[in-house]
Short mmCIF file of C-alpha atoms in Angstrom, two decimals:
data_model
loop_
_atom_site.label_atom_id
_atom_site.label_comp_id
_atom_site.label_asym_id
_atom_site.label_seq_id
_atom_site.Cartn_x
_atom_site.Cartn_y
_atom_site.Cartn_z
CA LEU M 1 29.85 36.82 25.36
CA ALA M 2 30.79 34.19 27.91
CA LYS M 3 28.29 31.37 28.38
CA THR M 4 27.34 30.41 31.90
CA THR M 5 26.19 27.12 33.40
CA GLN M 6 24.37 26.93 36.72
CA PRO M 7 22.09 24.37 38.37
CA ILE M 8 18.48 24.49 37.26
CA SER M 9 17.13 24.27 40.80
CA MET M 10 18.14 24.01 44.45
CA ASP M 11 16.25 23.38 47.66
CA SER M 12 17.15 24.61 51.13
CA TYR M 13 15.66 25.21 54.55
CA GLU M 14 15.32 28.40 56.49
CA GLY M 15 18.44 29.39 58.37
CA GLN M 16 20.82 27.45 56.15
CA GLU M 17 23.59 28.89 54.00
CA VAL M 18 23.04 28.43 50.28
CA ASN M 19 25.84 28.35 47.74
CA ILE M 20 25.05 28.52 44.04
CA THR M 21 27.95 27.86 41.72
CA CYS M 22 28.19 29.15 38.18
CA SER M 23 30.65 27.96 35.54
CA HIS M 24 31.98 30.37 32.91
CA ASN M 25 34.99 28.73 31.30
CA ASN M 26 35.43 31.28 28.49
CA ILE M 27 35.27 34.44 30.59
CA ALA M 28 37.14 37.33 28.98
CA THR M 29 39.58 39.74 30.58
CA ASN M 30 37.10 42.63 30.60
CA ASP M 31 34.20 40.57 31.91
CA TYR M 32 32.65 41.02 35.32
CA ILE M 33 30.45 38.48 37.09
CA THR M 34 27.04 39.70 38.15
CA TRP M 35 24.19 38.00 39.96
CA TYR M 36 20.55 38.96 39.82
CA GLN M 37 17.53 37.77 41.79
CA GLN M 38 14.04 37.58 40.34
CA PHE M 39 10.76 37.10 42.15
CA PRO M 40 7.59 36.12 40.28
CA SER M 41 5.97 39.00 38.42
CA GLN M 42 8.93 41.30 39.01
CA GLY M 43 11.97 42.37 37.04
CA PRO M 44 15.36 40.99 38.10
CA ARG M 45 17.11 42.78 40.93
CA PHE M 46 20.87 43.31 41.09
CA ILE M 47 22.45 41.41 43.99
CA ILE M 48 26.21 41.55 43.66
CA GLN M 49 29.01 42.00 41.17
CA GLY M 50 32.68 41.12 41.22
CA TYR M 51 35.81 40.70 39.14
CA LYS M 52 38.05 38.50 41.27
CA THR M 53 38.56 37.17 44.81
CA LYS M 54 35.71 37.89 47.19
CA VAL M 55 33.02 40.53 47.31
CA THR M 56 30.57 40.92 50.17
CA ASN M 57 27.59 43.18 50.69
CA GLU M 58 24.63 43.24 53.05
CA VAL M 59 22.81 40.59 51.03
CA ALA M 60 25.35 38.07 49.78
CA SER M 61 28.95 37.13 49.14
CA LEU M 62 30.53 36.32 45.83
CA PHE M 63 33.57 34.06 45.67
CA ILE M 64 35.69 34.06 42.52
CA PRO M 65 38.76 31.82 42.24
CA ALA M 66 41.98 33.03 40.68
CA ASP M 67 41.25 31.51 37.25
CA ARG M 68 37.80 33.17 37.21
CA LYS M 69 36.28 30.20 35.38
CA SER M 70 33.61 29.82 38.03
CA SER M 71 31.99 31.81 40.79
CA THR M 72 29.86 31.03 43.83
CA LEU M 73 27.05 33.12 45.18
CA SER M 74 26.64 32.58 48.91
CA LEU M 75 23.42 33.51 50.70
CA PRO M 76 23.83 33.34 54.49
CA ARG M 77 20.94 32.06 56.59
CA VAL M 78 18.24 32.05 53.92
CA SER M 79 14.61 32.76 54.71
CA LEU M 80 11.39 31.95 52.88
CA SER M 81 11.61 35.33 51.18
CA ASP M 82 14.81 34.25 49.42
CA THR M 83 12.79 31.84 47.28
CA ALA M 84 13.45 33.17 43.80
CA VAL M 85 15.34 32.59 40.57
CA TYR M 86 19.01 33.55 40.65
CA TYR M 87 20.84 34.45 37.46
CA CYS M 88 24.59 34.42 36.94
CA LEU M 89 25.81 36.66 34.15
CA VAL M 90 29.24 37.31 32.74
CA GLY M 91 30.06 40.24 30.54
CA ASP M 92 31.59 43.63 30.00
CA PRO M 93 29.61 46.14 32.08
CA GLY M 94 29.59 48.43 29.06
CA ASP M 95 27.80 45.87 26.91
CA LYS M 96 24.51 44.00 26.97
CA LEU M 97 24.12 41.09 29.36
CA ILE M 98 22.79 37.74 28.22
CA PHE M 99 20.65 35.93 30.75
CA GLY M 100 20.58 32.15 31.02
CA THR M 101 17.76 30.14 32.55
CA GLY M 102 18.94 30.77 36.12
CA THR M 103 18.74 28.68 39.28
CA ARG M 104 15.36 28.31 40.93
CA LEU M 105 15.93 28.34 44.70
CA GLN M 106 13.15 27.02 46.89
CA VAL M 107 13.44 27.64 50.62
CA PHE M 108 11.33 25.48 52.92
CA PRO M 109 10.30 26.23 56.51
CA GLY P 1 12.81 59.24 38.64
CA ALA P 2 13.67 56.89 41.46
CA GLY P 3 13.35 53.78 39.36
CA VAL P 4 12.66 52.48 35.88
CA SER P 5 9.02 53.01 34.99
CA GLN P 6 7.18 50.96 32.38
CA SER P 7 3.73 51.47 30.97
CA PRO P 8 1.25 50.01 30.62
CA SER P 9 1.72 47.33 33.26
CA ASN P 10 -0.70 45.08 31.41
CA LYS P 11 -1.81 45.09 27.80
CA VAL P 12 -4.28 42.80 26.08
CA THR P 13 -4.47 43.14 22.34
CA GLU P 14 -6.00 41.34 19.44
CA LYS P 15 -3.87 39.40 17.03
CA GLY P 16 -2.77 41.59 14.15
CA LYS P 17 -2.90 44.87 16.06
CA ASP P 18 0.11 47.07 16.75
CA VAL P 19 1.22 47.83 20.30
CA GLU P 20 3.58 50.34 21.87
CA LEU P 21 5.32 49.75 25.17
CA ARG P 22 6.97 52.60 27.01
CA CYS P 23 10.02 52.74 29.26
CA ASP P 24 11.17 55.69 31.37
CA PRO P 25 14.71 54.97 32.55
CA ILE P 26 16.43 56.33 35.62
CA SER P 27 17.47 59.91 35.01
CA GLY P 28 21.09 60.11 33.92
CA HIS P 29 21.37 56.49 32.87
CA THR P 30 22.93 56.38 29.44
CA ALA P 31 22.22 52.75 28.64
CA LEU P 32 18.77 51.25 28.10
CA TYR P 33 17.88 47.64 27.41
CA TRP P 34 14.77 45.72 26.42
CA TYR P 35 14.27 42.07 27.29
CA ARG P 36 11.39 39.65 26.84
CA GLN P 37 10.43 36.90 29.25
CA SER P 38 7.97 34.22 28.31
CA LEU P 39 6.14 32.33 31.04
CA GLY P 40 8.56 30.26 33.12
CA GLN P 41 11.51 31.13 30.92
CA GLY P 42 14.66 33.20 31.24
CA LEU P 43 15.15 36.67 29.81
CA GLU P 44 15.65 37.08 26.09
CA PHE P 45 17.68 40.09 25.00
CA LEU P 46 15.95 42.29 22.41
CA ILE P 47 17.72 45.63 21.93
CA TYR P 48 20.28 47.89 23.63
CA PHE P 49 20.76 51.66 23.45
CA GLN P 50 23.96 53.30 24.67
CA GLY P 51 24.17 57.08 24.54
CA ASN P 52 24.17 58.39 20.99
CA SER P 53 25.56 55.21 19.48
CA ALA P 54 23.58 53.14 17.01
CA PRO P 55 21.42 50.65 18.93
CA ASP P 56 22.32 46.98 19.12
CA LYS P 57 19.28 45.35 17.53
CA SER P 58 20.75 41.88 17.34
CA GLY P 59 18.09 40.35 19.60
CA LEU P 60 14.97 41.55 17.82
CA PRO P 61 13.13 38.38 16.73
CA SER P 62 11.60 39.78 13.54
CA ASP P 63 11.11 42.97 11.57
CA ARG P 64 7.75 43.41 13.31
CA PHE P 65 9.71 44.58 16.33
CA SER P 66 11.30 48.01 16.53
CA ALA P 67 12.37 50.40 19.24
CA GLU P 68 13.45 53.98 19.54
CA ARG P 69 14.86 56.13 22.24
CA THR P 70 14.11 59.83 22.11
CA GLY P 71 16.42 62.44 23.57
CA GLY P 72 18.52 59.79 25.22
CA SER P 73 15.74 59.13 27.70
CA VAL P 74 12.32 57.57 27.10
CA SER P 75 12.15 54.48 24.91
CA THR P 76 9.26 52.92 23.04
CA LEU P 77 9.16 49.32 21.89
CA THR P 78 6.73 48.79 19.03
CA ILE P 79 5.38 45.44 17.92
CA GLN P 80 3.49 45.48 14.65
CA ARG P 81 0.88 42.93 13.60
CA THR P 82 1.08 41.13 16.93
CA GLN P 83 1.02 37.35 17.04
CA GLN P 84 0.09 35.04 19.89
CA GLU P 85 3.73 34.03 20.33
CA ASP P 86 4.49 37.66 21.20
CA SER P 87 2.67 37.17 24.50
CA ALA P 88 5.25 37.67 27.24
CA VAL P 89 6.48 40.12 29.84
CA TYR P 90 8.56 42.86 28.27
CA LEU P 91 11.19 44.20 30.65
CA CYS P 92 13.16 47.39 30.36
CA ALA P 93 16.36 48.13 32.24
CA SER P 94 18.73 51.06 32.43
CA SER P 95 22.26 51.53 33.67
CA LEU P 96 25.16 53.93 33.71
CA GLY P 97 26.75 51.71 31.07
CA SER P 98 29.31 50.57 33.58
CA LEU P 99 29.40 49.23 37.11
CA PRO P 100 27.47 48.23 39.18
CA GLY P 101 24.63 46.81 37.09
CA TYR P 102 21.19 47.23 35.61
CA THR P 103 18.00 48.46 37.25
CA PHE P 104 14.92 46.78 35.84
CA GLY P 105 11.37 48.02 35.64
CA SER P 106 8.42 45.85 36.63
CA GLY P 107 7.63 45.03 33.05
CA THR P 108 4.65 45.11 30.73
CA ARG P 109 2.67 41.91 30.51
CA LEU P 110 1.48 41.60 26.91
CA THR P 111 -1.27 39.15 26.05
CA VAL P 112 -2.22 38.66 22.42
CA VAL P 113 -5.64 37.06 21.96
#
């Protein structure tokens, strides 16, 4: 299972774009990159998943370079409600996912 | 159901007692996972069920922990002779075993006193 490295914490202000980068140097061919969001006292919530290039949905964008050794979660125009912990995971969708410690994003007014 | 349901939402037990935590996955999801999250920490993988295959128990921290999944649906996580270090939120998730990802329940907060 590929190990991931992401910043422990980030601060931002409302209305700004936030980019959280995750490193996964030993990603395997079958591995996908998945991001989850977790609010206090709740289970993690799936945000976005991708294999290569760029994926966009109504919540976020995921940028994956050609070598796939890193990925960047982009949150456009964050609000206070985006304050949460964001987890980057790499793995085969048919297997268990191993969570790291995540990135604690704090959005200020 | 519409989501993953876990019960109870909160459980306080005395040290040394056994506890059972229940997870009802999304109907049709073949894969079911249990994780544990201690206060302020990340998620720790415990066990994984996929269809009729033997479960992946590689994350269970001791032989006091066990889990079963009946009929490919409901799962029960059992902790015997609970210890204070077992206090945590126990999260269950289910998925189709493929894309696009897991759906988590709200968890059971276990407090061992």
